[in-house]
CSV table of C-alpha atoms in Angstrom, one decimal:
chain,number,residue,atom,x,y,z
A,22,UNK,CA,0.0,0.0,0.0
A,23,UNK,CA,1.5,3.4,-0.7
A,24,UNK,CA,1.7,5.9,1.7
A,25,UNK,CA,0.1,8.3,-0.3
A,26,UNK,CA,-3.0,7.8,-2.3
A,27,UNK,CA,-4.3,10.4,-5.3
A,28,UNK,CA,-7.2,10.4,-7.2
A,29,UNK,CA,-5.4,10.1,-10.7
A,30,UNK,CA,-7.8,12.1,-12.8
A,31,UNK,CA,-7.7,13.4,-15.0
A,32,UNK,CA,-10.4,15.7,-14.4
A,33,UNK,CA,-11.8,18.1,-16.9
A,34,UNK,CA,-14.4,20.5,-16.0
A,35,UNK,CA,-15.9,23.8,-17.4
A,36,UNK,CA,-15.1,27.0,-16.1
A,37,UNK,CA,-16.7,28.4,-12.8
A,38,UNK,CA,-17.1,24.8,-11.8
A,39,UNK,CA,-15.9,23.8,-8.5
A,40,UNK,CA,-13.1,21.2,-8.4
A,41,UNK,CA,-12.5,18.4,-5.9
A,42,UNK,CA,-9.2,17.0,-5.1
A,43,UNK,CA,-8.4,14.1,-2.6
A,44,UNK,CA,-6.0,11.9,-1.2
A,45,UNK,CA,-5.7,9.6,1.4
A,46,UNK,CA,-2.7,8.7,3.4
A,47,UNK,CA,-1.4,5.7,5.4
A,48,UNK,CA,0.2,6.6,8.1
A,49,UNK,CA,-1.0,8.4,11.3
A,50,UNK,CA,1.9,9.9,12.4
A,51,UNK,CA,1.8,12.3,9.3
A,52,UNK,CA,1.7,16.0,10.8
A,53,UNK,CA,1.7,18.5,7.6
A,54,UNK,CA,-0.3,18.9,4.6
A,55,UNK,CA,0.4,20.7,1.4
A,56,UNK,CA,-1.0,21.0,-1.9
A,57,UNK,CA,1.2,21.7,-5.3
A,58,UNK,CA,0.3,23.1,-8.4
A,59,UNK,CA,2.4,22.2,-11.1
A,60,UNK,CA,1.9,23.6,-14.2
A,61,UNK,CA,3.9,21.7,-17.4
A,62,UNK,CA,7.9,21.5,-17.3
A,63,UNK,CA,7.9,23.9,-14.4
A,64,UNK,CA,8.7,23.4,-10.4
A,65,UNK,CA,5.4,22.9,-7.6
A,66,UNK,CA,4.0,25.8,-6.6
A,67,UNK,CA,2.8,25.8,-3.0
A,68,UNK,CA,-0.5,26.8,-2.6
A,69,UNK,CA,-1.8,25.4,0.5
A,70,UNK,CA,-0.2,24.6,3.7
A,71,UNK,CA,-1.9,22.8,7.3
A,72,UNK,CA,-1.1,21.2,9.9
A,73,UNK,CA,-4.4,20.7,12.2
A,74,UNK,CA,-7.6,19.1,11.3
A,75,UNK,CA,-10.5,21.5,9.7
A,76,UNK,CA,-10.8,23.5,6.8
A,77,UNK,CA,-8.2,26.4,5.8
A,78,UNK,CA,-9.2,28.9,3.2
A,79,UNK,CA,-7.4,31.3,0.8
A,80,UNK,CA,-9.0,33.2,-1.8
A,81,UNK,CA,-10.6,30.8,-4.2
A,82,UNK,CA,-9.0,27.9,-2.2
A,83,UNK,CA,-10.1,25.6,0.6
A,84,UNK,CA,-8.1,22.9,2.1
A,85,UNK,CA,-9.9,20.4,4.4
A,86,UNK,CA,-8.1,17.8,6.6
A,87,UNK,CA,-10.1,14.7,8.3
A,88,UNK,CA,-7.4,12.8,10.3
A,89,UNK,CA,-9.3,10.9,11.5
A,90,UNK,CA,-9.9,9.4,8.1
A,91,UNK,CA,-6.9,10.0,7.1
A,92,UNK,CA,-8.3,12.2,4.2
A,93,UNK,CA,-7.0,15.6,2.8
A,94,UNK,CA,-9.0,17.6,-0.2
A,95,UNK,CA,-8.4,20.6,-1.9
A,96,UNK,CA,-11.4,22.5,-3.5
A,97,UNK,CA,-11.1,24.9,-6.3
A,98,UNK,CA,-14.3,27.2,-6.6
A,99,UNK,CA,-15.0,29.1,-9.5
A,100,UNK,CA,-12.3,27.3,-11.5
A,101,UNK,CA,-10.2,29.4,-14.6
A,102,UNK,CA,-8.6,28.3,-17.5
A,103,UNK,CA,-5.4,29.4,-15.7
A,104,UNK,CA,-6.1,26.4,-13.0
A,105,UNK,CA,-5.2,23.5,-15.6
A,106,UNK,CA,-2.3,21.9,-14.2
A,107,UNK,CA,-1.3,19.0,-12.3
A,108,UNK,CA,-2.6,18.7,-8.3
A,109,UNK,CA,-0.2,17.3,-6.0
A,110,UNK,CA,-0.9,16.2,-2.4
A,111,UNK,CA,2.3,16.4,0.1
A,112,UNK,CA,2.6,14.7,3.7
A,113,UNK,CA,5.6,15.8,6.0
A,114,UNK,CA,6.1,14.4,9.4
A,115,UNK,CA,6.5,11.2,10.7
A,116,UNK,CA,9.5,9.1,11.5
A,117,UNK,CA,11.3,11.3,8.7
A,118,UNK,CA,11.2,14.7,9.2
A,119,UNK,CA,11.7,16.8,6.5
A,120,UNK,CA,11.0,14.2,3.9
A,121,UNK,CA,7.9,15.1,1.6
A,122,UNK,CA,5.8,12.0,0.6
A,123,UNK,CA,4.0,13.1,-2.9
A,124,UNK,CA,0.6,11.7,-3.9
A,125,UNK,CA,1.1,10.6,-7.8
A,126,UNK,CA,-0.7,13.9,-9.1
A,127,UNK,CA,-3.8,14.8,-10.5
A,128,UNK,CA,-4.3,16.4,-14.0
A,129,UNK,CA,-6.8,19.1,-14.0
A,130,UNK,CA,-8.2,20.5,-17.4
A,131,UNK,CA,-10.3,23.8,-16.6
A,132,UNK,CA,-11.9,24.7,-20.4
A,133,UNK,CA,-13.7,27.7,-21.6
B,5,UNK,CA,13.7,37.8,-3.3
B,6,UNK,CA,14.7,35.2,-5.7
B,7,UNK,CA,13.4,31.9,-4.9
B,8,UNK,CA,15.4,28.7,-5.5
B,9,UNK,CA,17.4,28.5,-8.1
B,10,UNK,CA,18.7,25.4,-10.0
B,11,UNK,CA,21.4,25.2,-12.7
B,12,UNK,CA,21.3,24.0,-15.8
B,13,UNK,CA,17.5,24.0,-16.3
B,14,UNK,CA,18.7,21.4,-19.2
B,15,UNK,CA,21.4,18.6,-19.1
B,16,UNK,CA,22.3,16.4,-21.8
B,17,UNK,CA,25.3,13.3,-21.2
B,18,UNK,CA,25.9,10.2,-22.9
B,19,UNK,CA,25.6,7.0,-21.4
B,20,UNK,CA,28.7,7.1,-18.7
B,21,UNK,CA,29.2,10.7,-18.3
B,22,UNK,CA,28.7,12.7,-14.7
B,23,UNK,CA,26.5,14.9,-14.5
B,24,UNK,CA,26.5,17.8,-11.8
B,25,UNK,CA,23.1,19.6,-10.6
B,26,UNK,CA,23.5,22.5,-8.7
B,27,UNK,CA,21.2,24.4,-6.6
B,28,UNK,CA,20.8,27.5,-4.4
B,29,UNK,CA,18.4,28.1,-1.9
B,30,UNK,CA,16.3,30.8,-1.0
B,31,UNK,CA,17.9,33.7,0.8
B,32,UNK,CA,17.7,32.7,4.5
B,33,UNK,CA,16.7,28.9,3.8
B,34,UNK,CA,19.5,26.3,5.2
B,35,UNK,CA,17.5,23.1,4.6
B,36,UNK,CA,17.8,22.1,1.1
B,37,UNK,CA,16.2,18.7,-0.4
B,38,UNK,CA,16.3,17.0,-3.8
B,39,UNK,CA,13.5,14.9,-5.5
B,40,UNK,CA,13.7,13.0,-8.5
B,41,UNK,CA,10.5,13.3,-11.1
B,42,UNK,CA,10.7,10.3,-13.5
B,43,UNK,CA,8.2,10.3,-16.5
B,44,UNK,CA,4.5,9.3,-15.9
B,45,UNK,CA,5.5,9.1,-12.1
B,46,UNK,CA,5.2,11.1,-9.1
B,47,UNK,CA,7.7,13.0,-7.3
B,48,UNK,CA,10.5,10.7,-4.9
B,49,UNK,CA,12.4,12.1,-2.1
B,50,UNK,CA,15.7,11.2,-2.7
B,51,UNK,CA,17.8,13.6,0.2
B,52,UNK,CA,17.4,16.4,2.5
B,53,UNK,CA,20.3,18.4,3.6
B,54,UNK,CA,21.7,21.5,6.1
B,55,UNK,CA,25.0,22.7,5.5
B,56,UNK,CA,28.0,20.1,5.1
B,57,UNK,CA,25.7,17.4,6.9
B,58,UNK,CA,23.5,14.9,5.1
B,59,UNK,CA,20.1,14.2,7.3
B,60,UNK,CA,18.0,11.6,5.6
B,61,UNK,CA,19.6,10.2,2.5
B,62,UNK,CA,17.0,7.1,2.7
B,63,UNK,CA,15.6,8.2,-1.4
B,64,UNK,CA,18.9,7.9,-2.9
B,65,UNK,CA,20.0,4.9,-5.1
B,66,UNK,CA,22.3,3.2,-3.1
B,67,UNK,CA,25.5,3.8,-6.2
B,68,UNK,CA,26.5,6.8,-8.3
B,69,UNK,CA,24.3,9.3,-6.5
B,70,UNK,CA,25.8,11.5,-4.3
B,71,UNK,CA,24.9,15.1,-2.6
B,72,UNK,CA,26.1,17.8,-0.8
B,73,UNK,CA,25.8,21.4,0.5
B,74,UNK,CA,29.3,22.8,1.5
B,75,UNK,CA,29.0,25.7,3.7
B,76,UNK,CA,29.6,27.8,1.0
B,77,UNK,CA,28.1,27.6,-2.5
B,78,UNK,CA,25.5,25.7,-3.8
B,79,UNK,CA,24.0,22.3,-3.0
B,80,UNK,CA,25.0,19.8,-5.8
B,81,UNK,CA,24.0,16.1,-6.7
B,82,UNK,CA,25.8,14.6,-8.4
B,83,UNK,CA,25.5,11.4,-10.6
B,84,UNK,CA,28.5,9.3,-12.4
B,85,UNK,CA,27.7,7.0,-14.7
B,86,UNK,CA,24.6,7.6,-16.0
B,87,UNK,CA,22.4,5.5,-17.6
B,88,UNK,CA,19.5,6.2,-19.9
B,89,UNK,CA,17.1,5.7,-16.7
B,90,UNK,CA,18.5,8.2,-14.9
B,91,UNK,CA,16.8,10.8,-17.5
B,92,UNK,CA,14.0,12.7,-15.5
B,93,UNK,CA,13.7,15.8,-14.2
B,94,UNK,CA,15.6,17.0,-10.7
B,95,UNK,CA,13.7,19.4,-8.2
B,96,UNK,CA,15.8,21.0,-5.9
B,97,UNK,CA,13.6,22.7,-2.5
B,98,UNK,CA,14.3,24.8,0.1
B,99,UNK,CA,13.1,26.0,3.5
B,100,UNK,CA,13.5,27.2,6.8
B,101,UNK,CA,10.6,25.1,8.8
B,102,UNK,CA,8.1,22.9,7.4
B,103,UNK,CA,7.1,24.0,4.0
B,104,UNK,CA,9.2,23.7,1.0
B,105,UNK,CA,9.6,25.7,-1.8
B,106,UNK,CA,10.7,24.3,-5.2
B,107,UNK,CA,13.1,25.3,-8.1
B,108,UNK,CA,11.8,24.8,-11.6
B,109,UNK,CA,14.5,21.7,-12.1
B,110,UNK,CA,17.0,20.3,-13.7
B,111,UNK,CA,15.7,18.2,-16.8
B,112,UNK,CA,18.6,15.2,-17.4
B,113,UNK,CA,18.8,13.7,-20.5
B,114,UNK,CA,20.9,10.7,-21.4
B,115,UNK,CA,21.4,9.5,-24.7
């Protein structure tokens, strides 16, 4: 079982849609959750960062943790063109500090 | 503030050649980490580093990978004797705490 689950995708929505993202992780002892953008050839972005349980917003952006399941999501409202890119889930913590565990990515097609 | 920089963005050897990725972190950043982005896969940890010490090198193939950060200069990894799979692309991240910020990578080809 990998530590790190992503929905694959890809996911192609209209514009204004609202986009769901998820992953699911393993291990308990997991303490930080990101989320990546990566658009293509280029580095991840950071876009959202947590550490605690709940729902974090920023701007269009909502990131929601349930550790209790174990289950991270990233939601995308009003969606733009400009959003297309590849969605990447990242867990720090653990036994190894510092290391990033990456879900495998998901491909998100926003179209006009 | 620049953010992390990685040199070359492109890197071409033959089959047997070195190859040398460098990387500088953002201004103020000591922690540097390198992860390894093969084709149709995710991204892999392969090492996280402070200055001259190596914390967690658990990602890195066992042979011909090695990295560093010397206390001054870049980070580099570097890899002797490639081989065709080691073409993928090289993200170099930085930070000071917990969250990481990325170059936009070295892309290795080997021929």
């Amino acid at each position: 079982q990998k530590e790190v689950e992503q929905d694959p995708g890809p996911l192609s929505v209209p514009e204004g849609a609202i986009v769901s993202l998820n992953c699911t992780y393993s291990n308990s002892a997991f303490q930080y959750f990101m989320w990546y953008r990566q658009y293509s050839r280029k580095g991840p972005e950071l876009l959202m960062y947590t550490y605690s349980s709940g729902n974090k917003e920023d701007g269009r952006f909502t990131a929601q943790v349930d550790k209790s399941s174990k289950y991270i999501s990233l939601f995308i409202r009003d969606s733009q063109p400009s959003d297309s890119a590849t969605y990447l889930c990242a867990i720090n913590g653990g036994t190894s500090y510092g290391k990033l565990t990456f879900g495998q990515g998901t491909i998100l097609t926003v179209h006009p | 503030n620049a953010g992390v920089m990685q040199n070359p963005r492109h890197l071409v050897r033959r089959r047997g050649q070195e190859a040398r990725l460098r990387c500088s972190p953002m201004k103020g950043h000591s922690h540097v980490y390198w992860y390894r982005q093969l084709p149709e896969e995710g991204l892999k940890f392969m090492v996280y580093l402070q200055k001259e010490n190596i914390i967690d090198e658990s990602g890195m193939p066992k042979e011909r990978f090695s990295a560093e950060f010397p206390k001054e200069g870049p980070s580099i990894l570097r890899i002797q004797q490639v081989v065709r799979g080691d073409s993928a692309a090289y993200f170099c991240a930085s930070s000071s705490g917990e969250t990481q910020y990325f170059g936009p990578g070295t892309r290795l080809l080997v021929l």
